[in-house]
Amino acid sequence: MEVWQHIYSHFNPIAFELGAISVHWYGIMYALALLSAIFVAKAFIKYDNIPIKEQIFDSYIWWAEIGVILGARLGYVLFYDPNTSYYLTHPWQIFNPYINGVYTGISGMSYHGAVIGFVIGSFLFCKRKKISFLFIADIAVLGVSAGYVFGRIGNFFNQELVGRVTDVPWGIYVDGTLRHPSQLYEAFLEGILIFIILFIVRKYKTFDGQLAILYGILYSVARIVAELFRQPDIQLGFIYSDWLTMGMLQSAFFAIFCTFVYLKVKTKNNKN
């Protein structure tokens, strides 16, 4: 446990360097998240004999991924970044990986922003190809829940989104303070656990969109639980008292919205 608790003292977040560019484990994990999401989604298409052509799904991946990247970055800038006004007046800087001529990469992504971007990208694709958005979203969330695990492991390797102060024996030291490894809690709760639930439920789904909307509800609940162990973003802190965080607030609204949509879609399906 001693080695585990001091893992950040002997772990380099930089995997390797290519000239002046440093390749972080964070970036590698996010690449693995994307690849695994695609692999898992395609595996279910084949295994469950889902009626969608491979070339159509391959095209969809690009639309969804662009939506995720744009949404994640813009969501962070709007809801979490302390320099929101600067980015709104200098929008070309939002995706600029250089600061004063030095390559620093792009940091700061919002999951809820990624979801919004995913929905918009997917909706536009489906409208163009005349495909049911709910149908293709059910396929996508199976891959997303699996790939999500790598994303949170990437946060852990990058020593960010750290947990709250604790005295549990499996805690890790961050700048001399013992904290919950909350990124790994999220990898399990919001990734592995949700994937298992969707894996089971998929065989019993009764309407298109059931898995996608259920994912939104499950993620929101899991995120609220995980936020109890996660240190609030330093630039925001607690937004009410000493317990409510921005992640909790967004997740609560998202859960309510998804529940409303679930009941509406289910009722419409039953009538049909």
Tab-separated table of C-alpha atoms in Angstrom:
chain	number	residue	atom	x	y	z
A	1	MET	CA	0.000	0.000	0.000
A	2	GLU	CA	2.943	2.311	0.620
A	3	VAL	CA	3.953	2.152	-3.054
A	4	TRP	CA	0.350	2.683	-4.155
A	5	GLN	CA	-0.225	5.643	-1.866
A	6	HIS	CA	2.861	7.395	-3.280
A	7	ILE	CA	2.262	6.412	-6.910
A	8	TYR	CA	2.362	10.018	-8.115
A	9	SER	CA	5.851	10.415	-6.646
A	10	HIS	CA	7.344	7.880	-9.052
A	11	PHE	CA	5.001	8.057	-12.043
A	12	ASN	CA	5.696	10.307	-15.033
A	13	PRO	CA	2.516	11.529	-16.759
A	14	ILE	CA	4.586	11.938	-19.941
A	15	ALA	CA	4.827	8.633	-21.807
A	16	PHE	CA	7.448	9.762	-24.343
A	17	GLU	CA	8.594	12.781	-26.321
A	18	LEU	CA	8.653	13.478	-30.041
A	19	GLY	CA	11.081	16.346	-30.395
A	20	ALA	CA	9.545	19.342	-28.630
A	21	ILE	CA	6.185	17.605	-28.260
A	22	SER	CA	5.482	15.591	-25.106
A	23	VAL	CA	3.042	12.722	-25.469
A	24	HIS	CA	1.131	12.240	-22.219
A	25	TRP	CA	-0.491	9.080	-20.944
A	26	TYR	CA	-3.626	11.213	-20.779
A	27	GLY	CA	-3.674	11.532	-24.558
A	28	ILE	CA	-2.908	7.856	-25.072
A	29	MET	CA	-5.768	6.845	-22.782
A	30	TYR	CA	-8.196	9.101	-24.612
A	31	ALA	CA	-7.104	7.589	-27.935
A	32	LEU	CA	-7.721	4.139	-26.447
A	33	ALA	CA	-11.117	5.336	-25.229
A	34	LEU	CA	-12.104	6.282	-28.777
A	35	LEU	CA	-10.745	3.080	-30.342
A	36	SER	CA	-12.330	0.819	-27.731
A	37	ALA	CA	-15.689	2.597	-28.077
A	38	ILE	CA	-15.639	2.006	-31.827
A	39	PHE	CA	-14.513	-1.623	-31.421
A	40	VAL	CA	-17.195	-2.433	-28.834
A	41	ALA	CA	-19.980	-0.756	-30.812
A	42	LYS	CA	-19.027	-2.642	-33.978
A	43	ALA	CA	-18.773	-5.908	-32.030
A	44	PHE	CA	-22.364	-5.501	-30.817
A	45	ILE	CA	-23.562	-4.616	-34.326
A	46	LYS	CA	-22.148	-7.924	-35.533
A	47	TYR	CA	-23.034	-10.041	-32.493
A	48	ASP	CA	-26.624	-8.767	-32.179
A	49	ASN	CA	-27.177	-8.597	-35.953
A	50	ILE	CA	-28.142	-4.921	-35.781
A	51	PRO	CA	-29.402	-3.791	-39.212
A	52	ILE	CA	-26.969	-1.018	-40.117
A	53	LYS	CA	-24.368	-0.997	-42.883
A	54	GLU	CA	-20.727	-0.790	-41.817
A	55	GLN	CA	-19.941	2.147	-44.103
A	56	ILE	CA	-22.864	4.088	-42.658
A	57	PHE	CA	-21.661	3.524	-39.097
A	58	ASP	CA	-18.072	4.408	-40.082
A	59	SER	CA	-19.308	7.743	-41.440
A	60	TYR	CA	-21.362	8.309	-38.305
A	61	ILE	CA	-18.280	7.863	-36.094
A	62	TRP	CA	-16.663	10.974	-37.584
A	63	TRP	CA	-19.739	13.119	-37.004
A	64	ALA	CA	-20.127	11.887	-33.446
A	65	GLU	CA	-16.436	12.309	-32.593
A	66	ILE	CA	-16.249	15.852	-33.967
A	67	GLY	CA	-19.352	16.695	-31.948
A	68	VAL	CA	-17.806	15.198	-28.797
A	69	ILE	CA	-14.529	17.125	-29.153
A	70	LEU	CA	-16.193	20.456	-29.918
A	71	GLY	CA	-18.814	19.997	-27.222
A	72	ALA	CA	-16.340	18.870	-24.557
A	73	ARG	CA	-14.037	21.841	-25.104
A	74	LEU	CA	-16.782	24.438	-25.447
A	75	GLY	CA	-18.576	23.008	-22.421
A	76	TYR	CA	-15.468	23.414	-20.286
A	77	VAL	CA	-14.894	26.956	-21.499
A	78	LEU	CA	-18.491	27.952	-20.738
A	79	PHE	CA	-19.019	26.195	-17.401
A	80	TYR	CA	-15.630	25.602	-15.765
A	81	ASP	CA	-12.874	27.811	-17.171
A	82	PRO	CA	-12.202	30.996	-15.150
A	83	ASN	CA	-11.294	32.804	-18.404
A	84	THR	CA	-14.646	32.338	-20.130
A	85	SER	CA	-14.960	35.987	-21.127
A	86	TYR	CA	-11.495	35.906	-22.714
A	87	TYR	CA	-12.320	32.862	-24.840
A	88	LEU	CA	-15.672	34.312	-25.886
A	89	THR	CA	-13.897	37.412	-27.202
A	90	HIS	CA	-10.969	35.371	-28.614
A	91	PRO	CA	-12.711	32.189	-29.872
A	92	TRP	CA	-9.734	31.186	-32.042
A	93	GLN	CA	-7.783	30.549	-28.820
A	94	ILE	CA	-10.169	27.811	-27.603
A	95	PHE	CA	-8.323	25.118	-29.551
A	96	ASN	CA	-4.884	26.734	-29.591
A	97	PRO	CA	-2.357	24.253	-28.094
A	98	TYR	CA	0.330	26.934	-27.732
A	99	ILE	CA	0.726	29.512	-24.968
A	100	ASN	CA	3.198	32.302	-25.693
A	101	GLY	CA	4.729	30.166	-28.421
A	102	VAL	CA	5.215	27.139	-26.154
A	103	TYR	CA	3.348	23.883	-26.888
A	104	THR	CA	1.225	23.002	-23.865
A	105	GLY	CA	-1.522	20.935	-25.460
A	106	ILE	CA	-5.225	21.533	-24.906
A	107	SER	CA	-6.502	20.882	-21.404
A	108	GLY	CA	-9.981	21.263	-20.018
A	109	MET	CA	-12.849	19.111	-21.264
A	110	SER	CA	-16.426	18.847	-19.968
A	111	TYR	CA	-18.241	15.530	-20.139
A	112	HIS	CA	-21.677	17.119	-20.164
A	113	GLY	CA	-20.492	19.383	-22.971
A	114	ALA	CA	-19.293	16.280	-24.813
A	115	VAL	CA	-22.753	14.729	-24.457
A	116	ILE	CA	-24.416	17.811	-25.921
A	117	GLY	CA	-21.917	17.832	-28.795
A	118	PHE	CA	-22.494	14.114	-29.339
A	119	VAL	CA	-26.255	14.591	-29.516
A	120	ILE	CA	-25.977	17.500	-31.968
A	121	GLY	CA	-23.451	15.699	-34.182
A	122	SER	CA	-25.498	12.494	-34.152
A	123	PHE	CA	-28.770	14.332	-34.852
A	124	LEU	CA	-27.298	16.180	-37.843
A	125	PHE	CA	-25.877	12.951	-39.252
A	126	CYS	CA	-29.146	11.073	-38.809
A	127	LYS	CA	-31.123	13.874	-40.391
A	128	ARG	CA	-28.791	13.900	-43.385
A	129	LYS	CA	-28.851	10.109	-43.798
A	130	LYS	CA	-32.521	9.778	-42.794
A	131	ILE	CA	-31.736	7.347	-39.968
A	132	SER	CA	-33.437	7.168	-36.576
A	133	PHE	CA	-31.361	9.078	-34.028
A	134	LEU	CA	-32.604	6.902	-31.163
A	135	PHE	CA	-31.734	3.730	-33.095
A	136	ILE	CA	-28.104	4.694	-33.673
A	137	ALA	CA	-27.722	6.236	-30.200
A	138	ASP	CA	-28.522	2.855	-28.634
A	139	ILE	CA	-25.566	1.380	-30.498
A	140	ALA	CA	-23.231	4.229	-29.592
A	141	VAL	CA	-23.782	4.208	-25.822
A	142	LEU	CA	-22.615	0.613	-25.533
A	143	GLY	CA	-19.254	1.683	-26.921
A	144	VAL	CA	-19.201	4.974	-25.014
A	145	SER	CA	-19.699	3.302	-21.625
A	146	ALA	CA	-16.831	0.888	-22.352
A	147	GLY	CA	-14.462	3.561	-23.676
A	148	TYR	CA	-15.266	5.890	-20.784
A	149	VAL	CA	-13.143	3.726	-18.484
A	150	PHE	CA	-9.962	4.672	-20.358
A	151	GLY	CA	-10.891	8.349	-20.209
A	152	ARG	CA	-11.033	8.378	-16.420
A	153	ILE	CA	-7.841	6.340	-16.166
A	154	GLY	CA	-6.311	9.066	-18.325
A	155	ASN	CA	-7.422	11.647	-15.741
A	156	PHE	CA	-5.783	9.511	-13.044
A	157	PHE	CA	-2.491	9.290	-14.950
A	158	ASN	CA	-2.595	13.030	-15.615
A	159	GLN	CA	-2.983	13.680	-11.872
A	160	GLU	CA	-6.117	15.772	-12.343
A	161	LEU	CA	-9.715	15.732	-11.059
A	162	VAL	CA	-8.303	14.508	-7.759
A	163	GLY	CA	-10.392	13.204	-4.886
A	164	ARG	CA	-11.290	14.757	-1.573
A	165	VAL	CA	-9.117	14.435	1.508
A	166	THR	CA	-9.474	11.034	3.201
A	167	ASP	CA	-7.859	8.602	5.603
A	168	VAL	CA	-8.823	5.367	3.802
A	169	PRO	CA	-5.860	2.982	3.338
A	170	TRP	CA	-6.230	2.925	-0.468
A	171	GLY	CA	-5.998	6.703	-0.750
A	172	ILE	CA	-3.135	8.284	-2.702
A	173	TYR	CA	-0.960	11.254	-1.815
A	174	VAL	CA	-1.423	14.345	-3.971
A	175	ASP	CA	1.013	17.120	-3.083
A	176	GLY	CA	1.478	15.603	0.364
A	177	THR	CA	-2.240	15.153	1.108
A	178	LEU	CA	-3.970	11.753	1.175
A	179	ARG	CA	-6.965	11.790	-1.174
A	180	HIS	CA	-9.546	9.418	-2.651
A	181	PRO	CA	-8.523	8.051	-6.101
A	182	SER	CA	-11.849	9.417	-7.317
A	183	GLN	CA	-10.933	9.106	-10.994
A	184	LEU	CA	-10.851	5.327	-10.549
A	185	TYR	CA	-14.156	5.412	-8.670
A	186	GLU	CA	-15.628	7.176	-11.697
A	187	ALA	CA	-14.040	4.686	-14.099
A	188	PHE	CA	-15.886	1.915	-12.261
A	189	LEU	CA	-19.200	3.620	-11.482
A	190	GLU	CA	-19.654	5.611	-14.688
A	191	GLY	CA	-17.921	3.156	-16.995
A	192	ILE	CA	-17.714	-0.504	-16.013
A	193	LEU	CA	-20.903	-0.673	-13.931
A	194	ILE	CA	-23.033	1.140	-16.493
A	195	PHE	CA	-21.638	-0.984	-19.323
A	196	ILE	CA	-22.605	-4.160	-17.454
A	197	ILE	CA	-26.141	-2.866	-16.869
A	198	LEU	CA	-26.599	-1.843	-20.513
A	199	PHE	CA	-25.108	-5.148	-21.663
A	200	ILE	CA	-27.832	-6.978	-19.750
A	201	VAL	CA	-30.710	-4.619	-20.540
A	202	ARG	CA	-30.024	-4.554	-24.297
A	203	LYS	CA	-31.581	-8.006	-24.680
A	204	TYR	CA	-34.826	-6.788	-23.131
A	205	LYS	CA	-35.183	-3.344	-24.763
A	206	THR	CA	-38.666	-2.626	-26.058
A	207	PHE	CA	-38.111	0.587	-28.021
A	208	ASP	CA	-35.340	2.495	-29.803
A	209	GLY	CA	-33.619	4.972	-27.538
A	210	GLN	CA	-34.180	2.943	-24.387
A	211	LEU	CA	-30.475	2.197	-23.900
A	212	ALA	CA	-29.337	5.706	-24.804
A	213	ILE	CA	-31.763	7.442	-22.460
A	214	LEU	CA	-31.135	4.898	-19.709
A	215	TYR	CA	-27.433	5.601	-20.085
A	216	GLY	CA	-28.073	9.286	-19.461
A	217	ILE	CA	-29.992	8.517	-16.266
A	218	LEU	CA	-27.473	5.972	-14.988
A	219	TYR	CA	-24.497	8.195	-15.743
A	220	SER	CA	-26.086	11.125	-13.951
A	221	VAL	CA	-26.767	9.096	-10.801
A	222	ALA	CA	-23.289	7.542	-10.868
A	223	ARG	CA	-21.681	10.962	-11.389
A	224	ILE	CA	-23.538	12.465	-8.432
A	225	VAL	CA	-22.318	9.606	-6.217
A	226	ALA	CA	-18.752	9.955	-7.514
A	227	GLU	CA	-18.797	13.723	-6.896
A	228	LEU	CA	-19.094	12.979	-3.168
A	229	PHE	CA	-15.498	11.727	-3.330
A	230	ARG	CA	-14.151	14.168	-5.924
A	231	GLN	CA	-12.568	17.502	-5.064
A	232	PRO	CA	-14.517	20.342	-6.715
A	233	ASP	CA	-12.758	22.207	-9.502
A	234	ILE	CA	-10.428	24.667	-7.795
A	235	GLN	CA	-11.651	27.627	-9.879
A	236	LEU	CA	-15.263	26.960	-8.847
A	237	GLY	CA	-15.205	25.214	-5.497
A	238	PHE	CA	-18.563	24.294	-3.987
A	239	ILE	CA	-21.390	26.258	-5.580
A	240	TYR	CA	-23.657	25.838	-2.547
A	241	SER	CA	-22.766	25.138	1.082
A	242	ASP	CA	-19.942	22.601	1.364
A	243	TRP	CA	-21.415	19.765	-0.691
A	244	LEU	CA	-23.027	20.865	-3.999
A	245	THR	CA	-20.681	20.926	-6.996
A	246	MET	CA	-21.154	21.994	-10.601
A	247	GLY	CA	-20.922	18.336	-11.648
A	248	MET	CA	-23.737	17.406	-9.284
A	249	LEU	CA	-25.950	20.253	-10.459
A	250	GLN	CA	-25.478	19.469	-14.143
A	251	SER	CA	-26.011	15.750	-13.511
A	252	ALA	CA	-29.216	16.386	-11.557
A	253	PHE	CA	-30.690	18.452	-14.399
A	254	PHE	CA	-29.522	15.856	-16.903
A	255	ALA	CA	-31.126	13.010	-14.918
A	256	ILE	CA	-34.456	14.852	-14.703
A	257	PHE	CA	-34.392	15.668	-18.403
A	258	CYS	CA	-33.517	12.087	-19.403
A	259	THR	CA	-36.228	10.670	-17.141
A	260	PHE	CA	-38.799	12.957	-18.767
A	261	VAL	CA	-37.634	11.941	-22.262
A	262	TYR	CA	-37.635	8.244	-21.286
A	263	LEU	CA	-41.262	8.371	-20.119
A	264	LYS	CA	-42.326	10.377	-23.155
A	265	VAL	CA	-40.641	8.054	-25.671
A	266	LYS	CA	-41.908	4.949	-23.870
A	267	THR	CA	-45.480	6.280	-23.793
A	268	LYS	CA	-45.325	7.141	-27.495
A	269	ASN	CA	-43.983	3.668	-28.283
A	270	ASN	CA	-46.759	1.995	-26.294
A	271	LYS	CA	-49.418	3.973	-28.163
A	272	ASN	CA	-47.907	2.969	-31.504
